[in-house]
Coordinates of N, CA, C and O in Angstrom, one line a residue:
V1377 N 0.9 -1.2 0.0 CA -0.1 -0.2 0.1 C 0.8 1.2 -0.1 O 1.7 1.3 0.7
Q1378 N 0.7 2.1 -1.0 CA 1.3 3.4 -1.0 C 0.3 4.6 -1.0 O -0.7 4.6 -1.5
F1379 N 0.5 5.6 -0.2 CA -0.4 6.8 -0.3 C 0.5 7.9 -0.6 O 1.7 7.8 -0.4
K1380 N -0.2 8.9 -1.4 CA 0.4 10.0 -1.9 C 0.6 11.1 -0.7 O 1.5 11.8 -1.2
R1381 N 0.2 11.1 0.2 CA 0.5 11.9 1.3 C 0.4 11.3 2.7 O 0.0 10.2 2.7
P1382 N 1.1 11.8 3.6 CA 1.1 11.4 5.1 C -0.2 11.0 5.5 O -1.1 12.1 5.3
I1383 N -0.7 10.1 6.2 CA -1.7 9.6 7.2 C -1.7 10.1 8.5 O -0.8 9.7 9.0
H1384 N -2.7 11.2 8.8 CA -2.5 11.4 10.3 C -3.9 10.9 10.8 O -4.7 11.4 10.5
L1385 N -3.7 10.2 12.1 CA -4.6 9.6 12.8 C -5.7 10.9 13.2 O -6.9 10.6 13.1
R1386 N -5.2 12.1 13.5 CA -6.3 13.1 13.8 C -7.4 13.4 12.8 O -8.3 13.7 13.3
D1387 N -7.0 13.2 11.5 CA -7.6 13.6 10.6 C -9.2 12.5 10.6 O -10.1 13.0 10.4
F1388 N -8.8 11.3 10.9 CA -9.6 10.3 11.4 C -10.5 10.3 12.3 O -11.9 9.8 12.3
L1389 N -9.7 10.7 13.4 CA -10.8 10.6 14.8 C -11.4 12.1 15.0 O -12.4 12.2 15.9
M1390 N -11.3 13.0 13.9 CA -12.0 14.5 13.9 C -11.8 15.3 15.4 O -13.0 15.3 16.2
L1391 N -10.7 15.2 15.7 CA -10.5 15.8 17.0 C -10.3 17.4 16.9 O -9.8 17.8 15.7
Q1392 N -10.2 18.2 17.9 CA -9.8 19.5 17.7 C -8.4 19.8 17.7 O -8.0 19.0 18.2
P1393 N -8.1 20.6 17.2 CA -6.7 20.7 16.7 C -5.8 20.7 18.3 O -4.6 20.4 18.3
T1394 N -6.3 21.3 19.2 CA -5.7 21.4 20.6 C -5.8 20.3 21.5 O -5.3 20.1 22.7
T1395 N -6.8 19.2 21.1 CA -6.8 18.0 21.8 C -5.8 17.2 21.6 O -5.2 16.9 20.4
E1396 N -5.2 16.6 22.8 CA -4.0 15.5 22.9 C -4.5 14.3 22.4 O -5.7 14.1 23.1
F1397 N -4.0 13.6 22.1 CA -4.3 12.0 21.9 C -3.4 11.1 21.9 O -2.1 11.5 21.7
Y1398 N -3.6 9.8 22.7 CA -2.5 8.7 22.4 C -3.3 7.6 21.9 O -4.4 7.5 21.3
S1399 N -2.4 6.5 21.6 CA -2.9 5.3 21.0 C -4.1 4.8 21.5 O -4.3 4.8 23.1
L1400 N -5.0 4.4 20.5 CA -6.2 4.0 21.2 C -6.2 2.5 21.7 O -6.9 2.2 22.2
E1401 N -5.1 1.9 21.4 CA -4.8 0.7 21.6 C -3.7 0.4 22.8 O -2.9 1.0 22.7
R1402 N -4.1 -0.2 23.9 CA -3.3 -0.8 24.7 C -2.8 -2.1 24.9 O -3.8 -3.0 25.2
V1403 N -1.7 -2.5 24.6 CA -1.2 -3.8 24.5 C 0.1 -3.9 25.4 O 1.1 -3.2 25.0
T1404 N 0.0 -4.8 26.3 CA 1.3 -5.0 27.2 C 2.1 -5.9 26.5 O 1.5 -6.9 25.8
P1405 N 3.2 -5.8 26.3 CA 4.2 -6.8 25.5 C 4.1 -8.2 26.0 O 4.3 -9.0 25.4
E1406 N 3.8 -8.4 27.3 CA 3.8 -9.9 27.7 C 2.5 -10.4 27.4 O 2.5 -11.7 27.2
S1407 N 1.4 -9.8 26.9 CA 0.4 -10.3 26.5 C 0.3 -11.0 25.1 O -0.6 -11.5 24.7
I1408 N 1.3 -10.5 24.3 CA 1.5 -11.1 23.1 C 2.4 -12.4 23.2 O 3.4 -12.4 23.4
K1409 N 1.4 -13.4 22.7 CA 2.0 -14.6 22.9 C 2.0 -15.5 21.4 O 1.1 -15.1 20.7
G1410 N 2.6 -16.3 21.3 CA 2.7 -17.2 19.9 C 3.9 -17.6 19.5 O 4.8 -17.5 20.1
K1411 N 4.0 -18.4 18.2 CA 5.1 -18.3 17.6 C 5.5 -17.6 16.5 O 4.8 -17.1 15.7
L1412 N 6.8 -17.1 16.3 CA 7.1 -16.5 15.2 C 8.2 -17.1 14.6 O 9.5 -17.2 15.0
L1413 N 8.2 -17.3 13.0 CA 9.4 -17.6 12.4 C 9.8 -16.5 11.4 O 9.3 -15.9 10.7
I1414 N 11.1 -16.2 11.9 CA 11.7 -15.2 11.1 C 12.6 -15.7 9.9 O 13.5 -16.7 10.3
V1415 N 12.4 -15.4 8.6 CA 13.2 -16.0 7.7 C 14.0 -14.8 7.1 O 13.6 -13.9 6.5
E1416 N 15.3 -14.6 7.7 CA 16.1 -13.5 7.4 C 17.8 -13.9 7.4 O 18.0 -14.6 8.3
D1417 N 18.3 -13.7 6.1 CA 19.9 -13.9 6.1 C 20.7 -13.0 6.8 O 21.8 -13.0 7.0
S1418 N 20.1 -11.9 7.2 CA 21.1 -11.1 7.9 C 20.9 -11.1 9.4 O 19.8 -10.8 10.2
H1419 N 21.6 -11.6 10.0 CA 21.8 -11.8 11.7 C 21.7 -10.5 12.4 O 21.2 -10.6 13.6
L1420 N 22.1 -9.3 11.7 CA 21.9 -8.1 12.4 C 20.4 -7.7 12.4 O 20.0 -7.3 13.6
D1421 N 19.7 -8.0 11.6 CA 18.4 -7.7 11.4 C 17.6 -8.4 12.6 O 16.8 -8.1 13.2
V1422 N 18.0 -9.8 12.4 CA 17.4 -10.8 13.4 C 17.7 -10.2 14.7 O 16.7 -10.3 15.6
N1423 N 18.8 -9.7 15.0 CA 19.1 -9.4 16.4 C 18.2 -8.1 16.8 O 18.0 -7.9 17.9
I1424 N 17.9 -7.3 15.9 CA 17.2 -6.0 16.0 C 15.6 -6.4 16.4 O 14.9 -6.1 17.3
I1425 N 15.1 -7.3 15.6 CA 13.9 -8.1 15.9 C 13.9 -8.6 16.9 O 12.8 -8.1 17.8
K1426 N 14.6 -9.3 17.5 CA 14.5 -10.3 18.8 C 14.5 -9.1 19.9 O 14.0 -9.3 21.0
H1427 N 15.4 -8.1 19.9 CA 15.7 -7.1 20.5 C 14.3 -6.2 21.0 O 13.7 -5.9 21.9
L1428 N 13.5 -5.9 19.9 CA 12.2 -5.3 19.8 C 11.4 -6.0 20.3 O 10.3 -5.5 20.9
L1429 N 11.4 -7.3 20.3 CA 10.2 -8.3 21.0 C 10.9 -8.9 22.2 O 9.9 -9.7 22.7
R1430 N 11.8 -8.5 22.8 CA 12.3 -9.0 24.1 C 11.4 -9.3 25.2 O 11.5 -10.4 25.8
Q1431 N 10.4 -8.7 25.4 CA 9.4 -8.4 26.2 C 8.3 -9.0 26.3 O 7.5 -9.2 26.8
T1432 N 8.1 -9.5 24.8 CA 7.0 -10.4 24.7 C 7.2 -12.0 25.2 O 8.0 -12.5 25.6
S1433 N 5.9 -12.5 25.1 CA 6.1 -14.3 25.4 C 6.0 -14.7 24.1 O 5.5 -15.9 24.0
L1434 N 6.8 -14.1 22.8 CA 6.7 -15.0 21.6 C 7.9 -16.4 21.7 O 8.9 -15.9 22.3
Q1435 N 7.4 -17.3 21.0 CA 8.6 -18.1 20.9 C 9.1 -17.9 19.1 O 8.5 -18.0 18.5
I1436 N 10.2 -17.4 19.3 CA 10.8 -17.0 17.9 C 11.9 -17.8 17.6 O 12.7 -18.3 18.2
K1437 N 11.6 -18.4 16.4 CA 12.8 -19.1 15.6 C 13.5 -18.4 14.4 O 12.5 -17.6 14.0
H1438 N 14.3 -18.5 14.2 CA 15.1 -18.0 12.7 C 15.9 -18.9 12.1 O 16.4 -19.8 12.5
V1439 N 15.5 -18.6 10.7 CA 16.1 -19.5 9.5 C 16.6 -18.5 8.6 O 16.1 -17.3 8.3
D1440 N 17.6 -19.2 8.0 CA 18.3 -18.2 6.8 C 17.7 -18.4 5.5 O 18.0 -17.4 4.5
T1441 N 17.0 -19.5 5.1 CA 16.4 -19.5 3.8 C 15.0 -20.1 3.9 O 14.6 -20.4 4.6
V1442 N 14.5 -20.0 2.9 CA 13.1 -20.0 2.6 C 13.0 -21.6 2.6 O 12.0 -22.3 3.3
K1443 N 13.8 -22.1 2.1 CA 13.9 -23.7 2.3 C 13.9 -24.2 3.7 O 13.0 -25.5 3.9
A1444 N 14.6 -23.6 4.3 CA 14.6 -24.0 6.0 C 13.3 -23.8 6.5 O 12.8 -24.6 7.5
A1445 N 12.8 -22.6 6.1 CA 11.1 -22.2 6.6 C 10.3 -23.1 6.0 O 9.6 -23.6 7.1
D1446 N 10.4 -23.5 5.0 CA 9.4 -24.6 4.5 C 9.6 -26.1 5.2 O 8.5 -26.8 5.6
E1447 N 11.0 -26.4 5.9 CA 11.0 -27.8 6.3 C 10.4 -27.4 7.8 O 9.7 -28.5 8.3
I1448 N 10.5 -26.3 8.5 CA 10.0 -26.1 9.8 C 8.3 -26.1 9.8 O 7.8 -27.0 10.6
I1449 N 7.9 -25.3 8.7 CA 6.5 -25.4 8.6 C 5.8 -26.8 8.4 O 4.6 -27.1 8.8
A1450 N 6.5 -27.5 7.5 CA 6.1 -28.8 7.1 C 6.0 -30.2 8.4 O 5.5 -30.7 8.7
S1451 N 7.2 -29.7 9.3 CA 7.3 -30.7 10.4 C 6.9 -30.2 11.7 O 6.7 -31.0 12.6
E1452 N 6.3 -29.0 12.0 CA 5.5 -28.6 13.0 C 4.1 -28.1 12.6 O 3.9 -27.7 11.7
D1453 N 3.4 -27.9 14.0 CA 2.3 -27.5 13.6 C 2.1 -26.0 13.5 O 2.0 -25.3 14.8
I1454 N 2.2 -25.3 12.5 CA 2.4 -24.0 12.3 C 1.3 -23.3 11.4 O 1.0 -23.8 10.3
T1455 N 0.4 -22.4 11.9 CA -0.8 -21.9 11.1 C -0.1 -20.5 10.7 O 0.4 -19.5 11.2
L1456 N -0.6 -20.5 9.0 CA 0.1 -19.3 8.5 C -1.1 -18.4 8.2 O -2.0 -18.6 8.2

């Protein structure tokens, strides 16, 4: 998806210009649970992703190739 101009949440919420607003969604990192399969050949990128998700309860697996990811998906109960 590509937009021609920046999208501002304030435009859709119809708030007054002086009204402060924050995220409407509150999610605690600990409540994020599940499995995440990262297919990435850059270990630096993987380390950054893992760092950003460190407070979640995700089970994170990392593979370097699509072939390795296919093998994991075929051998484990993973929902795409």
